[in-house]
Amino acid sequence: MTSPATAAAADILSVDLGARSYDIHIGSGLIERAGALMLPVMNGRRAFVVTDDNVAPLYLPRLKAALEAAGIAHAEAVLPAGEGTKDFRHLEVLLDAMLAARCERSTMVVALGGGVIGDLTGFAASVCLRGLDFVQIPTTLLAQVDSSVGGKTGINTARGKNLVGSFHQPRLVLADIGALDTLDHRQVLAGYAEVAKYGAIDDPAFFAWLEEHGPAVVAGGAEARRYAVATSCRAKARIVGADEREGGIRALLNLGHTFGHALEAEVGFTDEILHGEAVAIGMVMAFRLSARLGLAPDADAGRLARHLAAVGLPTALPGNRAWEAGRLLDHMAGDKKVKDGKVTFVLARGIGQSLLTRDVPAAALRAVLDDFVGPVRQG
Ligand code: GLY
């Protein structure tokens, strides 16, 4: 197993996509150095920063100072924090602000924030003046280990999440570990679900490392966090480099997401269940289904659930509402990853041995959901 000390030198990773390749920097103090780090990938000396009203007071002054120190002129847009900002209306507001600030083809757009800001900004950059370069500066754990890497951008519509968007790779990702210090504990945990996902997909040694060091990652150990983010980004970079447009193995990154999406849809994509919490429960469901189908040992399903619970993530459906297996199945059927009417599942032969399948017997799926839903609650 790679130790944190061994990985210390490897905190600049590359996403290998030919002419669209880019680096991911992982470490502390990167926001303060952002201007100097951006200059080599810029065609000019102008930037447009997009952030939200939670992140702006914390990190925008530092980022602006860094841009100024590097001689980069900049304008900014500060949008309301929250998932509601990832919609057509705010896309229009943002594009108008970019055009009003006289963004040019050579202007570098900068997304400073979590997944909402990264996804919206990347999409705006991809359509503004037929495509501007952009830099991701993710400030949440979830954005650092998942959404800022790989070029998926987009917005939500009334018909579902992320249904309008583009593949638009950033020119650079700066994952400043220090930004996680101001992150709400529940958000840290939600991001941690995506970290554990990489171990569960195809890296049993990383999963074992997380079993030992996960509590430090969650509690705020800078070195543990840096190693966890770097290992996660390395996995994502490898998978995206092999399958940018999700024609094959990139779909493994959806481990826990088909079930998780159904849970999120059932609560109306509200804070009642955060995305990462839904992924945690969804991964446990995927492993339970794998065990029921005889693919994975029961022991591995238990091991995954025990680890997620040990760091404080939910592994069962919250008891505050009456869940119905039929409704969850309906949400799954509406998932955007359905192909020819069949849901693609990410299942596993064990920890670190995930696989894709569209051949899941309906009875087994129903039985697993029934187990999680439990007896119908009264009142
Ligand atoms: N979040 C999954 C992916 O980027 O493919």
Short mmCIF file of C-alpha atoms and ligand atoms in Angstrom, two decimals:
data_model
loop_
_atom_site.label_atom_id
_atom_site.label_comp_id
_atom_site.label_asym_id
_atom_site.label_seq_id
_atom_site.Cartn_x
_atom_site.Cartn_y
_atom_site.Cartn_z
CA MET A 1 0.00 0.00 0.00
CA THR A 2 1.25 3.49 -0.82
CA SER A 3 1.87 5.49 2.32
CA PRO A 4 1.05 9.19 2.65
CA ALA A 5 4.78 9.93 2.81
CA THR A 6 5.39 8.13 -0.51
CA ALA A 7 2.65 10.13 -2.15
CA ALA A 8 3.90 13.49 -0.90
CA ALA A 9 5.82 14.18 -4.10
CA ALA A 10 2.86 13.37 -6.31
CA ASP A 11 0.53 16.23 -5.67
CA ILE A 12 0.55 17.44 -9.24
CA LEU A 13 -1.41 14.95 -11.30
CA SER A 14 -2.24 14.98 -14.96
CA VAL A 15 -5.48 14.17 -16.74
CA ASP A 16 -4.22 12.74 -20.00
CA LEU A 17 -6.53 13.83 -22.80
CA GLY A 18 -4.16 14.74 -25.61
CA ALA A 19 -4.42 18.43 -26.50
CA ARG A 20 -6.98 18.88 -23.71
CA SER A 21 -4.75 17.43 -20.99
CA TYR A 22 -4.49 19.37 -17.74
CA ASP A 23 -2.93 19.28 -14.32
CA ILE A 24 -4.56 18.90 -10.93
CA HIS A 25 -2.64 20.47 -8.05
CA ILE A 26 -3.46 19.20 -4.57
CA GLY A 27 -2.06 20.93 -1.50
CA SER A 28 -2.32 23.81 0.92
CA GLY A 29 -2.04 27.51 0.05
CA LEU A 30 -2.96 27.04 -3.60
CA ILE A 31 -5.52 29.85 -3.67
CA GLU A 32 -2.77 32.28 -2.63
CA ARG A 33 -0.66 31.01 -5.56
CA ALA A 34 -3.51 30.73 -8.06
CA GLY A 35 -2.42 33.62 -10.30
CA ALA A 36 1.11 32.30 -10.78
CA LEU A 37 -0.20 28.76 -11.33
CA MET A 38 -2.75 29.95 -13.89
CA LEU A 39 -0.42 32.08 -16.00
CA PRO A 40 1.18 29.16 -17.91
CA VAL A 41 -2.26 27.99 -19.16
CA MET A 42 -3.55 31.48 -20.03
CA ASN A 43 -3.54 33.13 -23.43
CA GLY A 44 -3.89 36.61 -21.98
CA ARG A 45 -3.97 38.34 -18.65
CA ARG A 46 -7.68 38.60 -17.99
CA ALA A 47 -9.85 36.42 -15.77
CA PHE A 48 -13.49 36.26 -14.77
CA VAL A 49 -14.11 34.69 -11.36
CA VAL A 50 -17.40 33.03 -10.44
CA THR A 51 -18.20 32.16 -6.84
CA ASP A 52 -21.09 32.14 -4.39
CA ASP A 53 -22.04 34.24 -1.41
CA ASN A 54 -20.84 31.60 1.09
CA VAL A 55 -17.41 31.20 -0.47
CA ALA A 56 -16.82 34.83 -1.48
CA PRO A 57 -16.20 36.23 2.03
CA LEU A 58 -13.85 33.32 2.81
CA TYR A 59 -11.68 33.03 -0.29
CA LEU A 60 -12.46 35.67 -2.92
CA PRO A 61 -10.19 38.37 -1.43
CA ARG A 62 -7.27 35.89 -1.35
CA LEU A 63 -7.90 34.82 -4.92
CA LYS A 64 -8.16 38.42 -6.13
CA ALA A 65 -4.89 39.28 -4.38
CA ALA A 66 -3.25 36.28 -6.05
CA LEU A 67 -4.50 37.34 -9.48
CA GLU A 68 -3.34 40.90 -8.91
CA ALA A 69 0.08 39.72 -7.80
CA ALA A 70 0.39 37.83 -11.09
CA GLY A 71 -0.73 40.84 -13.13
CA ILE A 72 -4.06 39.25 -14.11
CA ALA A 73 -6.93 41.74 -14.49
CA HIS A 74 -10.22 40.32 -13.28
CA ALA A 75 -13.94 40.81 -12.80
CA GLU A 76 -16.24 38.60 -10.77
CA ALA A 77 -19.79 37.37 -10.27
CA VAL A 78 -21.03 36.30 -6.84
CA LEU A 79 -24.11 34.08 -7.11
CA PRO A 80 -26.42 32.80 -4.39
CA ALA A 81 -25.12 29.63 -2.69
CA GLY A 82 -27.15 26.46 -3.15
CA GLU A 83 -28.37 23.94 -5.70
CA GLY A 84 -31.09 26.35 -6.87
CA THR A 85 -28.39 28.41 -8.59
CA LYS A 86 -27.67 25.60 -11.04
CA ASP A 87 -30.54 26.55 -13.33
CA PHE A 88 -31.31 28.32 -16.60
CA ARG A 89 -32.05 31.61 -14.86
CA HIS A 90 -28.68 31.83 -13.15
CA LEU A 91 -26.93 30.60 -16.29
CA GLU A 92 -28.42 33.62 -18.06
CA VAL A 93 -27.48 35.94 -15.18
CA LEU A 94 -23.93 34.61 -15.27
CA LEU A 95 -23.54 34.80 -19.05
CA ASP A 96 -24.86 38.35 -19.00
CA ALA A 97 -22.34 39.29 -16.30
CA MET A 98 -19.53 37.71 -18.32
CA LEU A 99 -20.52 39.60 -21.45
CA ALA A 100 -21.06 42.85 -19.52
CA ALA A 101 -17.53 42.48 -18.15
CA ARG A 102 -16.36 42.21 -21.80
CA CYS A 103 -14.99 38.69 -21.53
CA GLU A 104 -12.91 37.90 -24.59
CA ARG A 105 -11.95 34.59 -26.17
CA SER A 106 -8.71 34.76 -24.20
CA THR A 107 -10.36 35.46 -20.84
CA MET A 108 -9.83 32.67 -18.31
CA VAL A 109 -13.01 31.86 -16.40
CA VAL A 110 -12.41 30.71 -12.82
CA ALA A 111 -14.86 28.60 -10.79
CA LEU A 112 -14.23 29.18 -7.08
CA GLY A 113 -16.56 27.04 -4.99
CA GLY A 114 -18.27 23.68 -4.73
CA GLY A 115 -19.96 21.50 -7.30
CA VAL A 116 -22.79 23.91 -8.07
CA ILE A 117 -20.42 26.74 -8.96
CA GLY A 118 -18.06 24.40 -10.82
CA ASP A 119 -20.80 22.79 -12.92
CA LEU A 120 -22.58 26.07 -13.72
CA THR A 121 -19.38 27.98 -14.45
CA GLY A 122 -17.95 25.24 -16.62
CA PHE A 123 -21.15 25.15 -18.64
CA ALA A 124 -21.25 28.95 -18.98
CA ALA A 125 -17.60 28.90 -20.08
CA SER A 126 -18.36 26.23 -22.68
CA VAL A 127 -21.04 28.32 -24.40
CA CYS A 128 -19.85 31.91 -23.84
CA LEU A 129 -18.34 33.25 -27.09
CA ARG A 130 -18.51 29.62 -28.30
CA GLY A 131 -16.17 28.43 -25.61
CA LEU A 132 -13.80 29.94 -23.07
CA ASP A 133 -11.09 28.20 -21.09
CA PHE A 134 -11.77 27.74 -17.40
CA VAL A 135 -10.00 26.81 -14.19
CA GLN A 136 -11.57 24.88 -11.33
CA ILE A 137 -10.72 25.94 -7.77
CA PRO A 138 -12.92 23.53 -5.80
CA THR A 139 -13.53 24.42 -2.15
CA THR A 140 -15.56 21.40 -1.03
CA LEU A 141 -14.33 17.84 -0.57
CA LEU A 142 -16.91 16.56 -3.01
CA ALA A 143 -15.83 19.03 -5.68
CA GLN A 144 -12.13 18.34 -5.05
CA VAL A 145 -12.44 14.58 -5.45
CA ASP A 146 -15.16 14.38 -8.07
CA SER A 147 -16.97 17.20 -9.82
CA SER A 148 -14.02 19.51 -10.57
CA VAL A 149 -12.19 16.76 -12.47
CA GLY A 150 -13.42 15.22 -15.69
CA GLY A 151 -15.18 18.02 -17.54
CA LYS A 152 -18.83 17.26 -16.79
CA THR A 153 -20.61 20.62 -16.63
CA GLY A 154 -24.26 21.53 -16.58
CA ILE A 155 -27.40 22.70 -14.92
CA ASN A 156 -30.60 21.18 -13.60
CA THR A 157 -34.02 21.57 -15.21
CA ALA A 158 -37.53 20.92 -13.95
CA ARG A 159 -37.19 17.45 -15.53
CA GLY A 160 -34.13 16.45 -13.51
CA LYS A 161 -30.58 17.10 -12.41
CA ASN A 162 -27.71 17.73 -14.81
CA LEU A 163 -29.89 17.12 -17.85
CA VAL A 164 -28.51 20.12 -19.77
CA GLY A 165 -24.77 20.49 -20.02
CA SER A 166 -21.59 19.76 -21.89
CA PHE A 167 -18.27 18.01 -21.62
CA HIS A 168 -15.84 20.89 -21.22
CA GLN A 169 -12.53 20.07 -19.58
CA PRO A 170 -10.89 22.68 -17.33
CA ARG A 171 -7.39 23.89 -18.16
CA LEU A 172 -6.27 23.46 -14.56
CA VAL A 173 -7.65 22.25 -11.23
CA LEU A 174 -6.37 23.71 -7.95
CA ALA A 175 -7.60 21.66 -5.00
CA ASP A 176 -6.59 23.72 -1.98
CA ILE A 177 -6.82 21.39 1.00
CA GLY A 178 -6.89 24.39 3.35
CA ALA A 179 -10.31 25.36 1.97
CA LEU A 180 -11.74 22.22 3.59
CA ASP A 181 -11.05 23.69 7.04
CA THR A 182 -14.06 25.98 6.74
CA LEU A 183 -16.35 23.28 5.39
CA ASP A 184 -19.36 22.21 7.41
CA HIS A 185 -18.87 18.70 8.92
CA ARG A 186 -21.90 17.25 7.14
CA GLN A 187 -20.50 18.46 3.80
CA VAL A 188 -17.11 16.91 4.61
CA LEU A 189 -18.83 13.58 5.25
CA ALA A 190 -20.85 13.87 2.06
CA GLY A 191 -17.62 14.39 0.11
CA TYR A 192 -16.01 11.49 1.95
CA ALA A 193 -18.58 9.11 0.44
CA GLU A 194 -17.06 9.85 -2.98
CA VAL A 195 -13.55 9.25 -1.56
CA ALA A 196 -14.57 5.84 -0.21
CA LYS A 197 -16.16 5.14 -3.59
CA TYR A 198 -12.74 5.08 -5.28
CA GLY A 199 -11.56 2.39 -2.89
CA ALA A 200 -14.72 0.39 -3.44
CA ILE A 201 -14.49 0.68 -7.26
CA ASP A 202 -11.02 -0.72 -7.89
CA ASP A 203 -8.51 0.11 -5.16
CA PRO A 204 -8.78 -2.27 -2.20
CA ALA A 205 -5.47 -0.98 -0.77
CA PHE A 206 -6.88 2.56 -0.67
CA PHE A 207 -10.03 1.22 0.97
CA ALA A 208 -7.90 -0.44 3.63
CA TRP A 209 -5.98 2.84 4.09
CA LEU A 210 -9.28 4.65 4.54
CA GLU A 211 -10.42 2.13 7.15
CA GLU A 212 -7.39 3.20 9.17
CA HIS A 213 -7.17 6.88 8.29
CA GLY A 214 -10.75 7.81 7.27
CA PRO A 215 -11.52 9.30 10.69
CA ALA A 216 -8.48 11.62 10.28
CA VAL A 217 -9.63 12.62 6.79
CA VAL A 218 -13.03 13.53 8.19
CA ALA A 219 -11.68 15.20 11.34
CA GLY A 220 -9.33 17.50 9.46
CA GLY A 221 -5.85 15.99 9.36
CA ALA A 222 -4.21 17.98 6.56
CA GLU A 223 -1.84 15.22 5.46
CA ALA A 224 -4.56 12.56 5.54
CA ARG A 225 -6.82 14.85 3.54
CA ARG A 226 -4.13 15.63 1.01
CA TYR A 227 -3.40 11.94 0.49
CA ALA A 228 -7.10 11.06 0.24
CA VAL A 229 -7.80 13.84 -2.27
CA ALA A 230 -4.69 13.03 -4.32
CA THR A 231 -5.50 9.32 -4.45
CA SER A 232 -9.10 10.05 -5.41
CA CYS A 233 -8.07 12.51 -8.12
CA ARG A 234 -5.49 10.05 -9.44
CA ALA A 235 -8.23 7.43 -9.79
CA LYS A 236 -10.59 9.85 -11.45
CA ALA A 237 -7.89 11.15 -13.80
CA ARG A 238 -7.07 7.59 -14.85
CA ILE A 239 -10.70 6.69 -15.52
CA VAL A 240 -11.50 9.96 -17.34
CA GLY A 241 -8.30 9.63 -19.38
CA ALA A 242 -9.47 6.20 -20.51
CA ASP A 243 -13.12 7.08 -21.15
CA GLU A 244 -13.81 10.80 -21.24
CA ARG A 245 -17.39 10.58 -22.52
CA GLU A 246 -18.60 7.66 -20.40
CA GLY A 247 -18.82 5.13 -23.18
CA GLY A 248 -17.56 2.43 -20.82
CA ILE A 249 -15.55 2.37 -17.62
CA ARG A 250 -16.30 5.95 -16.57
CA ALA A 251 -19.74 4.61 -15.63
CA LEU A 252 -18.02 2.80 -12.73
CA LEU A 253 -17.81 6.24 -11.10
CA ASN A 254 -21.56 5.92 -10.69
CA LEU A 255 -21.20 3.26 -7.99
CA GLY A 256 -24.00 3.96 -5.53
CA HIS A 257 -25.44 6.67 -7.76
CA THR A 258 -28.35 4.80 -9.35
CA PHE A 259 -29.76 3.96 -5.93
CA GLY A 260 -28.61 7.30 -4.53
CA HIS A 261 -30.30 9.23 -7.31
CA ALA A 262 -33.58 7.51 -6.46
CA LEU A 263 -33.25 8.59 -2.82
CA GLU A 264 -32.41 12.16 -3.82
CA ALA A 265 -35.34 12.26 -6.22
CA GLU A 266 -37.68 10.95 -3.51
CA VAL A 267 -36.76 13.84 -1.20
CA GLY A 268 -36.98 16.31 -4.06
CA PHE A 269 -33.20 16.91 -4.22
CA THR A 270 -33.36 18.83 -0.95
CA ASP A 271 -30.93 18.93 1.96
CA GLU A 272 -32.95 16.17 3.61
CA ILE A 273 -30.39 13.85 1.98
CA LEU A 274 -27.22 15.34 0.52
CA HIS A 275 -25.84 13.82 -2.68
CA GLY A 276 -22.90 12.21 -0.88
CA GLU A 277 -25.17 10.79 1.82
CA ALA A 278 -27.36 9.27 -0.90
CA VAL A 279 -24.23 7.83 -2.55
CA ALA A 280 -23.16 6.26 0.76
CA ILE A 281 -26.52 4.54 1.23
CA GLY A 282 -26.58 3.73 -2.49
CA MET A 283 -23.17 2.02 -2.34
CA VAL A 284 -24.36 -0.15 0.53
CA MET A 285 -27.47 -1.04 -1.50
CA ALA A 286 -25.30 -1.88 -4.53
CA PHE A 287 -23.12 -4.18 -2.41
CA ARG A 288 -26.15 -5.81 -0.77
CA LEU A 289 -27.58 -6.44 -4.24
CA SER A 290 -24.22 -7.83 -5.37
CA ALA A 291 -24.22 -10.19 -2.39
CA ARG A 292 -27.80 -11.26 -3.03
CA LEU A 293 -26.89 -12.09 -6.62
CA GLY A 294 -23.96 -14.19 -5.40
CA LEU A 295 -21.38 -11.84 -6.93
CA ALA A 296 -19.84 -10.44 -3.76
CA PRO A 297 -19.31 -12.02 -0.34
CA ASP A 298 -21.76 -10.82 2.30
CA ALA A 299 -18.69 -9.96 4.36
CA ASP A 300 -17.63 -7.28 1.85
CA ALA A 301 -21.06 -5.67 1.90
CA GLY A 302 -20.83 -5.59 5.67
CA ARG A 303 -17.29 -4.24 5.58
CA LEU A 304 -18.31 -1.34 3.33
CA ALA A 305 -21.30 -0.48 5.51
CA ARG A 306 -19.21 -0.67 8.69
CA HIS A 307 -16.58 1.69 7.32
CA LEU A 308 -19.08 4.28 6.12
CA ALA A 309 -20.92 4.13 9.44
CA ALA A 310 -17.62 4.38 11.36
CA VAL A 311 -16.86 7.79 9.85
CA GLY A 312 -20.43 8.95 10.45
CA LEU A 313 -22.14 8.43 7.09
CA PRO A 314 -25.68 7.00 6.85
CA THR A 315 -25.91 3.42 5.58
CA ALA A 316 -29.66 2.92 5.94
CA LEU A 317 -32.71 4.91 4.91
CA PRO A 318 -33.50 7.72 7.35
CA GLY A 319 -36.48 6.80 9.48
CA ASN A 320 -38.19 10.18 9.22
CA ARG A 321 -40.40 9.23 6.28
CA ALA A 322 -42.24 6.23 4.87
CA TRP A 323 -40.12 4.92 2.01
CA GLU A 324 -41.71 2.78 -0.72
CA ALA A 325 -39.69 0.35 -2.83
CA GLY A 326 -42.02 0.92 -5.80
CA ARG A 327 -41.38 4.65 -5.79
CA LEU A 328 -37.63 4.13 -5.64
CA LEU A 329 -37.88 1.74 -8.62
CA ASP A 330 -39.83 4.39 -10.54
CA HIS A 331 -37.10 6.96 -9.86
CA MET A 332 -34.45 4.50 -11.06
CA ALA A 333 -36.34 3.97 -14.29
CA GLY A 334 -36.15 7.74 -14.84
CA ASP A 335 -32.38 7.92 -14.32
CA LYS A 336 -30.57 9.50 -17.26
CA LYS A 337 -28.22 6.50 -17.45
CA VAL A 338 -31.06 4.24 -18.60
CA LYS A 339 -30.25 2.70 -22.01
CA ASP A 340 -32.87 0.99 -24.16
CA GLY A 341 -35.17 1.07 -21.15
CA LYS A 342 -32.67 -0.83 -18.95
CA VAL A 343 -30.93 0.60 -15.93
CA THR A 344 -27.15 0.18 -15.83
CA PHE A 345 -26.03 -0.92 -12.38
CA VAL A 346 -22.58 -0.71 -10.88
CA LEU A 347 -22.22 -3.86 -8.82
CA ALA A 348 -19.17 -5.56 -7.34
CA ARG A 349 -17.44 -8.88 -6.82
CA GLY A 350 -16.04 -7.43 -3.61
CA ILE A 351 -14.32 -4.31 -2.26
CA GLY A 352 -12.31 -2.86 -5.15
CA GLN A 353 -13.87 -5.14 -7.79
CA SER A 354 -16.73 -3.20 -9.34
CA LEU A 355 -18.43 -4.07 -12.60
CA LEU A 356 -21.19 -2.79 -14.87
CA THR A 357 -24.28 -4.80 -15.64
CA ARG A 358 -27.71 -4.30 -17.10
CA ASP A 359 -28.83 -7.79 -16.21
CA VAL A 360 -30.24 -7.44 -12.75
CA PRO A 361 -33.23 -9.67 -12.04
CA ALA A 362 -36.15 -7.46 -11.02
CA ALA A 363 -37.01 -9.76 -8.10
CA ALA A 364 -33.54 -9.44 -6.54
CA LEU A 365 -33.58 -5.67 -6.89
CA ARG A 366 -37.03 -5.48 -5.35
CA ALA A 367 -35.99 -7.76 -2.50
CA VAL A 368 -32.99 -5.57 -1.64
CA LEU A 369 -35.10 -2.42 -1.71
CA ASP A 370 -37.75 -4.12 0.44
CA ASP A 371 -35.04 -4.99 2.98
CA PHE A 372 -33.96 -1.34 3.17
CA VAL A 373 -37.47 0.10 3.21
CA GLY A 374 -38.56 -2.32 5.93
CA PRO A 375 -42.12 -2.68 7.14
CA VAL A 376 -44.42 0.16 6.05
CA ARG A 377 -44.54 2.67 8.87
CA GLN A 378 -47.87 3.94 10.13
CA GLY A 379 -48.62 7.59 10.81
N1 GLY B 1 -19.21 12.12 -11.22
C1 GLY B 1 -19.04 11.08 -12.15
C2 GLY B 1 -18.24 11.45 -13.33
O1 GLY B 1 -17.64 12.50 -13.35
O2 GLY B 1 -18.23 10.73 -14.29
#
